[in-house]
Tab-separated table of C-alpha atoms in Angstrom:
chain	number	residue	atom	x	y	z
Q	1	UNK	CA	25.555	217.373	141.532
Q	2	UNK	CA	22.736	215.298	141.860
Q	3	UNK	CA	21.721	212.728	144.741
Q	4	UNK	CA	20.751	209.353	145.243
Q	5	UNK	CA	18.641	207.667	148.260
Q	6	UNK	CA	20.575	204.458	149.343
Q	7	UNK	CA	17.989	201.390	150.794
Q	8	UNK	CA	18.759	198.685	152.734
Q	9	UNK	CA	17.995	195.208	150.988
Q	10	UNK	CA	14.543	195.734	153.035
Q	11	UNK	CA	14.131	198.895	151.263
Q	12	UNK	CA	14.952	201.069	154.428
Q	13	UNK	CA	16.272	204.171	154.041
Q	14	UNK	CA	19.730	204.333	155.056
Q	15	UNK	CA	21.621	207.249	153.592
Q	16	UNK	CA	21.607	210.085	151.191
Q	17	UNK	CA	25.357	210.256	148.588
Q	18	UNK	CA	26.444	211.849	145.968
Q	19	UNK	CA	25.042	210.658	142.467
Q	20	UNK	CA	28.417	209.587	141.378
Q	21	UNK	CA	29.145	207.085	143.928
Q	22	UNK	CA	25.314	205.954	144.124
Q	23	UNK	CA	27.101	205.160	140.616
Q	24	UNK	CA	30.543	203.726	141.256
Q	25	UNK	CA	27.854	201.075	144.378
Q	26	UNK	CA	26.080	200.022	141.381
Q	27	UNK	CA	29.180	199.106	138.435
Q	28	UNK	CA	31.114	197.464	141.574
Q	29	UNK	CA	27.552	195.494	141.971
Q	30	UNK	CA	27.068	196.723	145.707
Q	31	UNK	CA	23.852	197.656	144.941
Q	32	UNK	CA	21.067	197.334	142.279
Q	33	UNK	CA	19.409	200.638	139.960
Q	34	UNK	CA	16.043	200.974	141.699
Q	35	UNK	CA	15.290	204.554	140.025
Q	36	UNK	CA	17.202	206.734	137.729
Q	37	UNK	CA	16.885	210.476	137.556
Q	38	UNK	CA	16.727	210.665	133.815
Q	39	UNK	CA	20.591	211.566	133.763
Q	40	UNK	CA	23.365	209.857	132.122
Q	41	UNK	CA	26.987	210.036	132.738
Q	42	UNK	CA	29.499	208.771	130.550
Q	43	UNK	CA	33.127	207.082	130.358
Q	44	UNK	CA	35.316	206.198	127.629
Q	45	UNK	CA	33.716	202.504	127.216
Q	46	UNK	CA	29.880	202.905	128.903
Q	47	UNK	CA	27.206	204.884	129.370
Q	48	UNK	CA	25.224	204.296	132.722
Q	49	UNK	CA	22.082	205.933	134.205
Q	50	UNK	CA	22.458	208.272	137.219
Q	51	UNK	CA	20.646	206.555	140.075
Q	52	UNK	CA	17.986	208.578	142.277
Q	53	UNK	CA	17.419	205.338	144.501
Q	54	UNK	CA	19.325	202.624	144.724
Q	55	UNK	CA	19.371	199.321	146.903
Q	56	UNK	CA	22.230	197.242	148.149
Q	57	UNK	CA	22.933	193.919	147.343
Q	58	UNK	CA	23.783	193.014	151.295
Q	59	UNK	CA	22.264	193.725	154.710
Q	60	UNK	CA	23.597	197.020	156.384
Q	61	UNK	CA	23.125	196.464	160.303
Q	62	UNK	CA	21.873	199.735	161.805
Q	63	UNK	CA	22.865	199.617	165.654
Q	64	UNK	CA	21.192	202.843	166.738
Q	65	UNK	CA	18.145	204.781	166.090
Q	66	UNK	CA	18.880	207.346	164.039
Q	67	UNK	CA	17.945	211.241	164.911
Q	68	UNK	CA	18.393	213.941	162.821
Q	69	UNK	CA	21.352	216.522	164.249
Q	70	UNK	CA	20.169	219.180	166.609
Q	71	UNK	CA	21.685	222.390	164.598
Q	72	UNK	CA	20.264	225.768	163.211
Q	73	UNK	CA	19.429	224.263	159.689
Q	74	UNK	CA	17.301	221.415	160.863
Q	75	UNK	CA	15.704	223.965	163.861
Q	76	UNK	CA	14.469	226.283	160.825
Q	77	UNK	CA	13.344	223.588	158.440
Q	78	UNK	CA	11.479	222.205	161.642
Q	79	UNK	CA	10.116	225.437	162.085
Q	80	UNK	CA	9.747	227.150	158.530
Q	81	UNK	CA	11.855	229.962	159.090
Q	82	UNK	CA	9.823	231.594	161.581
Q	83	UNK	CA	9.467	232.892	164.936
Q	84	UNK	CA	8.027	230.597	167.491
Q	85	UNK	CA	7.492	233.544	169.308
Q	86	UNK	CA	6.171	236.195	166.827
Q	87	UNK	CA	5.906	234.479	163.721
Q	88	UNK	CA	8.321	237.031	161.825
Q	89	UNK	CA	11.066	235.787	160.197
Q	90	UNK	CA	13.492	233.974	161.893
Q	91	UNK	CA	17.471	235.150	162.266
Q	92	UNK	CA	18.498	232.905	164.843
Q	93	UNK	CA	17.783	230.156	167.289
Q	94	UNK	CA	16.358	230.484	170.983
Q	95	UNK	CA	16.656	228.155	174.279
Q	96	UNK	CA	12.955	227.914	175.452
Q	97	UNK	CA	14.889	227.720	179.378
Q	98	UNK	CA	18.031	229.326	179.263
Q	99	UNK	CA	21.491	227.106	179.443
Q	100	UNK	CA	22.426	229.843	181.875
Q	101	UNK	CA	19.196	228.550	183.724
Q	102	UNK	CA	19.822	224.838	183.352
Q	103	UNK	CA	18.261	224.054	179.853
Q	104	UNK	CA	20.030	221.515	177.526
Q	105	UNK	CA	20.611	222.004	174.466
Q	106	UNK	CA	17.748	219.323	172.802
Q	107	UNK	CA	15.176	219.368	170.496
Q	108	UNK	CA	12.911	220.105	172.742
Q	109	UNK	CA	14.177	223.194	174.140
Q	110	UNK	CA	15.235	225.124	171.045
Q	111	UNK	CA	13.170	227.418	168.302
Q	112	UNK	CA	13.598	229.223	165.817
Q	113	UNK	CA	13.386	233.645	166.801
Q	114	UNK	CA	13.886	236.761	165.380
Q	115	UNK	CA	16.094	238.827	166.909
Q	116	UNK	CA	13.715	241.240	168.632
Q	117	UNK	CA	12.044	238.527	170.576
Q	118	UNK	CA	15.379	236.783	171.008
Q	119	UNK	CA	16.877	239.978	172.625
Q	120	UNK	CA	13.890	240.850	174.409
Q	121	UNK	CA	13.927	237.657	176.069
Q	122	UNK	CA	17.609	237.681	176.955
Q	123	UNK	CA	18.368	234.816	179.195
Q	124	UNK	CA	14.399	234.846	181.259
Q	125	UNK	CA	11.902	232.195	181.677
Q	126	UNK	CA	8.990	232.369	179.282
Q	127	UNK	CA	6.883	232.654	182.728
Q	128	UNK	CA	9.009	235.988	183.329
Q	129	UNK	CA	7.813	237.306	180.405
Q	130	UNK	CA	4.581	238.273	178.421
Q	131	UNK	CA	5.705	236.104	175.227
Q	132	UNK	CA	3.984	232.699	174.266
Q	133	UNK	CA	5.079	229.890	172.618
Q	134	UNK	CA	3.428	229.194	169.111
Q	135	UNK	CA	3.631	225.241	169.162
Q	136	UNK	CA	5.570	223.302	171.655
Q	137	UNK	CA	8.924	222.062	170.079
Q	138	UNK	CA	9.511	218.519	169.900
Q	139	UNK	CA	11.850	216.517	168.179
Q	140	UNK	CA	11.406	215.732	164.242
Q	141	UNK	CA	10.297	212.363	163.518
Q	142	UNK	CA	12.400	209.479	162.369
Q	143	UNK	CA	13.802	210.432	158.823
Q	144	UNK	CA	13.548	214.200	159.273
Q	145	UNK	CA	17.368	214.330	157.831
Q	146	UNK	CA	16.290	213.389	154.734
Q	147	UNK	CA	14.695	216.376	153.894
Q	148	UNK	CA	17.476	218.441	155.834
Q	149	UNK	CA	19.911	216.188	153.870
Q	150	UNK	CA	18.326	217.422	150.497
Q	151	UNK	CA	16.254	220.511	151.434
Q	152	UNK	CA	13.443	218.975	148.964
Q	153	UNK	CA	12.448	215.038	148.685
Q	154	UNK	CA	12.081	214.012	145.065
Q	155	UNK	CA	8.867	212.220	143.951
Q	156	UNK	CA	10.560	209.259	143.448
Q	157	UNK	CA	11.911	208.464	146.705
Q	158	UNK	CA	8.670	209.107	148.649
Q	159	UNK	CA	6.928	205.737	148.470
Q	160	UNK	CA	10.241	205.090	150.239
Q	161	UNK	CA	9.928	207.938	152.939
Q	162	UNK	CA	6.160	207.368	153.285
Q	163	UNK	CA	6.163	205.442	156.700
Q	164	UNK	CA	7.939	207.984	158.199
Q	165	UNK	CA	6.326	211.081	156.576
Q	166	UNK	CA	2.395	209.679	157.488
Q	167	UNK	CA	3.643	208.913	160.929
């Protein structure tokens, strides 16, 4: 099933949902077609378009600033799928300073490893090892989710993304 990118009324990205009830926002007049996919689906009486993007009709408040959720998916996409330390493949995720050691669990303490360098480092300091860090991790910018969200953006809802993908 298909997806559709859900704006605010100031074109914001709010959400990713399912292409049927990017549908069912836009018969109850919620929210306004801004780009189909090319699909249609069909009921007894209508035929609509399956929206890719679409834009509600009213304001959606956000109260928070939005981050995109610290698990292994989003730690490989961040990464591509490899080693921070070795640049092999990835199996499984590393804490830069061990939680047995007093590192939290953030963004900025977790990469992507394979499992030799994540057994050979067992639960040490990078300083009480030889290994290196490829790039320094950091957290993933604004509307990172998306793409974790939908593991590839479609064209169409980039001029939406493009703030936050430039940035």
């Amino acid at each position: 099933m298909s997806r559709a990118l859900v704006l605010n009324t100031t074109y914001e990205p709010l959400c990713v949902v399912p292409a049927r009830r990017a549908v069912v926002l836009v018969l109850t007049q919620k929210a306004d077609l801004v780009s189909d996919s090319g699909d249609v689906m069909h009921s007894q009486r209508i035929t609509i378009h399956v929206p890719s993007v679409i834009r509600l009709r009213s304001f959606v408040r956000v109260p928070y600033r939005r981050r995109t959720a610290l698990n292994r998916r989003a730690v490989f996409a961040r990464d591509g799928a490899r080693c921070q330390y070795c640049s092999a493949p990835a199996e499984s995720i590393d804490h830069v300073v061990p939680r047995s050691r007093g590192g939290e669990h953030v963004w900025e303490n977790v990469v992507a490893a394979c499992r030799r360098c994540n057994t050979s480092k067992r639960d040490r300091l990078l300083s009480e090892t030889t290994m290196k860090l490829h790039r320094r991790p950091v957290a993933p910018r604004e509307l990172t989710w998306i793409t974790v969200a939908v593991g590839r953006v479609p064209d169409d809802w980039e001029p939406y993304l493009q703030p936050a993908l430039s940035a």
